Amino acid sequence: MPVPAKINIVTLGVEDLERAAAFYAGLGWRRSAASNEQIVWFAMAGSVLGLFPFAHLAEDATLDPIRPQGFGGVTLAINVSTEEEVQPALDAAAAAGGTITKPATRADWGGLSGYFADPDGYP
């Protein structure tokens, strides 16, 4: 039986659960009622974002709880509807406590893109 080609939940290991939750709430995302003091959930379009303490997530996955330094090889993408929405989205991320890692820039493929990192460094 093949594995379904879908991702239902993305869980980020975070250092400070409430700080991370406040950041995503600052983007205008609604915290799910299923959240509790151990994990925070945000319902998204077709999937769920989970925030869980880094050490606990590593333990649950039976992996070493060593946080990688620098780029971890994964980005989370948010596509906005128009190019005019890119800069306001980056501004909102910065206002919520994120760090702009790449300002709005015309891409080789013609679109406009930028990057921000959340308080735990996830781009």
PDB file of C-alpha atoms in Angstrom:
ATOM      1  CA  MET A   1       0.000   0.000   0.000  1.00  0.00           C
ATOM      2  CA  PRO A   2       1.507   3.375  -0.983  1.00  0.00           C
ATOM      3  CA  VAL A   3       1.856   6.232   1.482  1.00  0.00           C
ATOM      4  CA  PRO A   4      -0.681   9.001   0.712  1.00  0.00           C
ATOM      5  CA  ALA A   5       0.884  12.040  -0.988  1.00  0.00           C
ATOM      6  CA  LYS A   6      -0.240  14.611   1.555  1.00  0.00           C
ATOM      7  CA  ILE A   7       1.069  16.400   4.614  1.00  0.00           C
ATOM      8  CA  ASN A   8      -1.532  16.868   7.320  1.00  0.00           C
ATOM      9  CA  ILE A   9       0.552  18.303  10.158  1.00  0.00           C
ATOM     10  CA  VAL A  10       3.818  20.196  10.356  1.00  0.00           C
ATOM     11  CA  THR A  11       5.169  20.337  13.908  1.00  0.00           C
ATOM     12  CA  LEU A  12       7.966  22.717  14.811  1.00  0.00           C
ATOM     13  CA  GLY A  13      10.189  22.082  17.817  1.00  0.00           C
ATOM     14  CA  VAL A  14      10.407  25.385  19.670  1.00  0.00           C
ATOM     15  CA  GLU A  15      12.439  26.665  22.601  1.00  0.00           C
ATOM     16  CA  ASP A  16       9.701  28.809  24.152  1.00  0.00           C
ATOM     17  CA  LEU A  17       6.182  27.562  23.418  1.00  0.00           C
ATOM     18  CA  GLU A  18       4.324  30.741  24.378  1.00  0.00           C
ATOM     19  CA  ARG A  19       6.760  33.007  22.482  1.00  0.00           C
ATOM     20  CA  ALA A  20       6.345  30.853  19.361  1.00  0.00           C
ATOM     21  CA  ALA A  21       2.549  30.777  19.764  1.00  0.00           C
ATOM     22  CA  ALA A  22       2.466  34.558  20.185  1.00  0.00           C
ATOM     23  CA  PHE A  23       4.454  34.976  16.961  1.00  0.00           C
ATOM     24  CA  TYR A  24       2.052  32.901  14.871  1.00  0.00           C
ATOM     25  CA  ALA A  25      -0.948  34.533  16.536  1.00  0.00           C
ATOM     26  CA  GLY A  26       0.702  37.855  15.645  1.00  0.00           C
ATOM     27  CA  LEU A  27       0.483  36.839  11.993  1.00  0.00           C
ATOM     28  CA  GLY A  28      -3.270  36.727  12.484  1.00  0.00           C
ATOM     29  CA  TRP A  29      -3.476  32.936  12.759  1.00  0.00           C
ATOM     30  CA  ARG A  30      -6.075  31.485  15.125  1.00  0.00           C
ATOM     31  CA  ARG A  31      -4.926  29.202  17.911  1.00  0.00           C
ATOM     32  CA  SER A  32      -6.982  26.000  17.933  1.00  0.00           C
ATOM     33  CA  ALA A  33      -9.106  25.106  20.960  1.00  0.00           C
ATOM     34  CA  ALA A  34      -7.288  21.746  20.904  1.00  0.00           C
ATOM     35  CA  SER A  35      -4.145  23.547  22.135  1.00  0.00           C
ATOM     36  CA  ASN A  36      -2.993  23.068  25.709  1.00  0.00           C
ATOM     37  CA  GLU A  37       0.006  23.919  27.915  1.00  0.00           C
ATOM     38  CA  GLN A  38       2.093  21.208  26.195  1.00  0.00           C
ATOM     39  CA  ILE A  39       1.338  21.823  22.493  1.00  0.00           C
ATOM     40  CA  VAL A  40      -0.180  24.615  20.436  1.00  0.00           C
ATOM     41  CA  TRP A  41      -2.107  24.027  17.227  1.00  0.00           C
ATOM     42  CA  PHE A  42      -2.999  26.413  14.414  1.00  0.00           C
ATOM     43  CA  ALA A  43      -5.541  25.244  11.828  1.00  0.00           C
ATOM     44  CA  MET A  44      -4.438  26.221   8.345  1.00  0.00           C
ATOM     45  CA  ALA A  45      -5.879  25.791   4.854  1.00  0.00           C
ATOM     46  CA  GLY A  46      -5.854  21.998   4.523  1.00  0.00           C
ATOM     47  CA  SER A  47      -3.286  21.255   7.227  1.00  0.00           C
ATOM     48  CA  VAL A  48      -2.285  22.008  10.804  1.00  0.00           C
ATOM     49  CA  LEU A  49       0.777  23.681  12.303  1.00  0.00           C
ATOM     50  CA  GLY A  50       1.855  22.315  15.657  1.00  0.00           C
ATOM     51  CA  LEU A  51       4.276  23.941  18.092  1.00  0.00           C
ATOM     52  CA  PHE A  52       5.879  21.595  20.612  1.00  0.00           C
ATOM     53  CA  PRO A  53       8.916  22.038  22.871  1.00  0.00           C
ATOM     54  CA  PHE A  54      12.028  21.071  20.905  1.00  0.00           C
ATOM     55  CA  ALA A  55      13.379  18.535  23.406  1.00  0.00           C
ATOM     56  CA  HIS A  56       9.994  16.811  23.711  1.00  0.00           C
ATOM     57  CA  LEU A  57       9.585  16.632  19.934  1.00  0.00           C
ATOM     58  CA  ALA A  58      13.058  15.107  19.576  1.00  0.00           C
ATOM     59  CA  GLU A  59      12.238  12.592  22.298  1.00  0.00           C
ATOM     60  CA  ASP A  60       8.928  11.688  20.641  1.00  0.00           C
ATOM     61  CA  ALA A  61      10.736  11.139  17.328  1.00  0.00           C
ATOM     62  CA  THR A  62      13.546   9.232  19.109  1.00  0.00           C
ATOM     63  CA  LEU A  63      16.164  11.652  17.753  1.00  0.00           C
ATOM     64  CA  ASP A  64      19.066  13.453  19.423  1.00  0.00           C
ATOM     65  CA  PRO A  65      17.815  16.717  20.929  1.00  0.00           C
ATOM     66  CA  ILE A  66      20.647  18.701  19.344  1.00  0.00           C
ATOM     67  CA  ARG A  67      19.451  21.821  17.609  1.00  0.00           C
ATOM     68  CA  PRO A  68      21.159  22.282  14.237  1.00  0.00           C
ATOM     69  CA  GLN A  69      23.082  25.481  13.651  1.00  0.00           C
ATOM     70  CA  GLY A  70      22.317  27.540  10.559  1.00  0.00           C
ATOM     71  CA  PHE A  71      20.024  26.408   7.787  1.00  0.00           C
ATOM     72  CA  GLY A  72      18.273  23.103   8.516  1.00  0.00           C
ATOM     73  CA  GLY A  73      17.340  22.314   4.902  1.00  0.00           C
ATOM     74  CA  VAL A  74      13.597  23.038   5.193  1.00  0.00           C
ATOM     75  CA  THR A  75      11.516  26.120   4.490  1.00  0.00           C
ATOM     76  CA  LEU A  76       7.814  26.699   5.026  1.00  0.00           C
ATOM     77  CA  ALA A  77       6.167  28.640   2.192  1.00  0.00           C
ATOM     78  CA  ILE A  78       3.209  30.976   2.305  1.00  0.00           C
ATOM     79  CA  ASN A  79       1.927  32.016  -1.113  1.00  0.00           C
ATOM     80  CA  VAL A  80       0.002  35.277  -1.167  1.00  0.00           C
ATOM     81  CA  SER A  81      -2.436  36.135  -3.947  1.00  0.00           C
ATOM     82  CA  THR A  82      -0.635  39.113  -5.498  1.00  0.00           C
ATOM     83  CA  GLU A  83       2.839  40.639  -5.611  1.00  0.00           C
ATOM     84  CA  GLU A  84       1.446  43.664  -3.771  1.00  0.00           C
ATOM     85  CA  GLU A  85       0.803  41.421  -0.753  1.00  0.00           C
ATOM     86  CA  VAL A  86       4.428  40.220  -0.416  1.00  0.00           C
ATOM     87  CA  GLN A  87       5.866  43.268   1.377  1.00  0.00           C
ATOM     88  CA  PRO A  88       2.918  43.672   3.779  1.00  0.00           C
ATOM     89  CA  ALA A  89       3.228  39.970   4.676  1.00  0.00           C
ATOM     90  CA  LEU A  90       6.942  40.405   5.396  1.00  0.00           C
ATOM     91  CA  ASP A  91       6.181  43.553   7.409  1.00  0.00           C
ATOM     92  CA  ALA A  92       3.552  41.656   9.440  1.00  0.00           C
ATOM     93  CA  ALA A  93       6.046  38.868  10.165  1.00  0.00           C
ATOM     94  CA  ALA A  94       8.631  41.409  11.366  1.00  0.00           C
ATOM     95  CA  ALA A  95       6.023  43.197  13.517  1.00  0.00           C
ATOM     96  CA  ALA A  96       5.073  39.849  15.107  1.00  0.00           C
ATOM     97  CA  GLY A  97       8.700  39.201  16.114  1.00  0.00           C
ATOM     98  CA  GLY A  98      10.116  37.484  13.043  1.00  0.00           C
ATOM     99  CA  THR A  99      13.377  38.311  11.295  1.00  0.00           C
ATOM    100  CA  ILE A 100      13.469  39.242   7.617  1.00  0.00           C
ATOM    101  CA  THR A 101      16.190  37.061   6.103  1.00  0.00           C
ATOM    102  CA  LYS A 102      15.570  38.098   2.488  1.00  0.00           C
ATOM    103  CA  PRO A 103      13.652  41.242   1.584  1.00  0.00           C
ATOM    104  CA  ALA A 104      11.035  41.218  -1.173  1.00  0.00           C
ATOM    105  CA  THR A 105      13.096  40.499  -4.279  1.00  0.00           C
ATOM    106  CA  ARG A 106      12.296  39.868  -7.928  1.00  0.00           C
ATOM    107  CA  ALA A 107      13.080  36.173  -8.515  1.00  0.00           C
ATOM    108  CA  ASP A 108      14.760  34.712 -11.606  1.00  0.00           C
ATOM    109  CA  TRP A 109      11.470  33.024 -12.449  1.00  0.00           C
ATOM    110  CA  GLY A 110       9.714  36.404 -12.500  1.00  0.00           C
ATOM    111  CA  GLY A 111       7.765  36.414  -9.222  1.00  0.00           C
ATOM    112  CA  LEU A 112       8.370  38.471  -6.113  1.00  0.00           C
ATOM    113  CA  SER A 113       9.520  36.601  -3.012  1.00  0.00           C
ATOM    114  CA  GLY A 114      11.109  37.139   0.355  1.00  0.00           C
ATOM    115  CA  TYR A 115      11.922  35.176   3.479  1.00  0.00           C
ATOM    116  CA  PHE A 116      11.354  35.635   7.169  1.00  0.00           C
ATOM    117  CA  ALA A 117      12.328  33.424  10.077  1.00  0.00           C
ATOM    118  CA  ASP A 118      10.170  32.847  13.145  1.00  0.00           C
ATOM    119  CA  PRO A 119      11.647  33.399  16.632  1.00  0.00           C
ATOM    120  CA  ASP A 120      13.124  29.868  16.568  1.00  0.00           C
ATOM    121  CA  GLY A 121      14.820  30.496  13.239  1.00  0.00           C
ATOM    122  CA  TYR A 122      12.477  28.475  11.021  1.00  0.00           C
ATOM    123  CA  PRO A 123      12.394  30.162   7.592  1.00  0.00           C
TER     124      PRO A 123
END
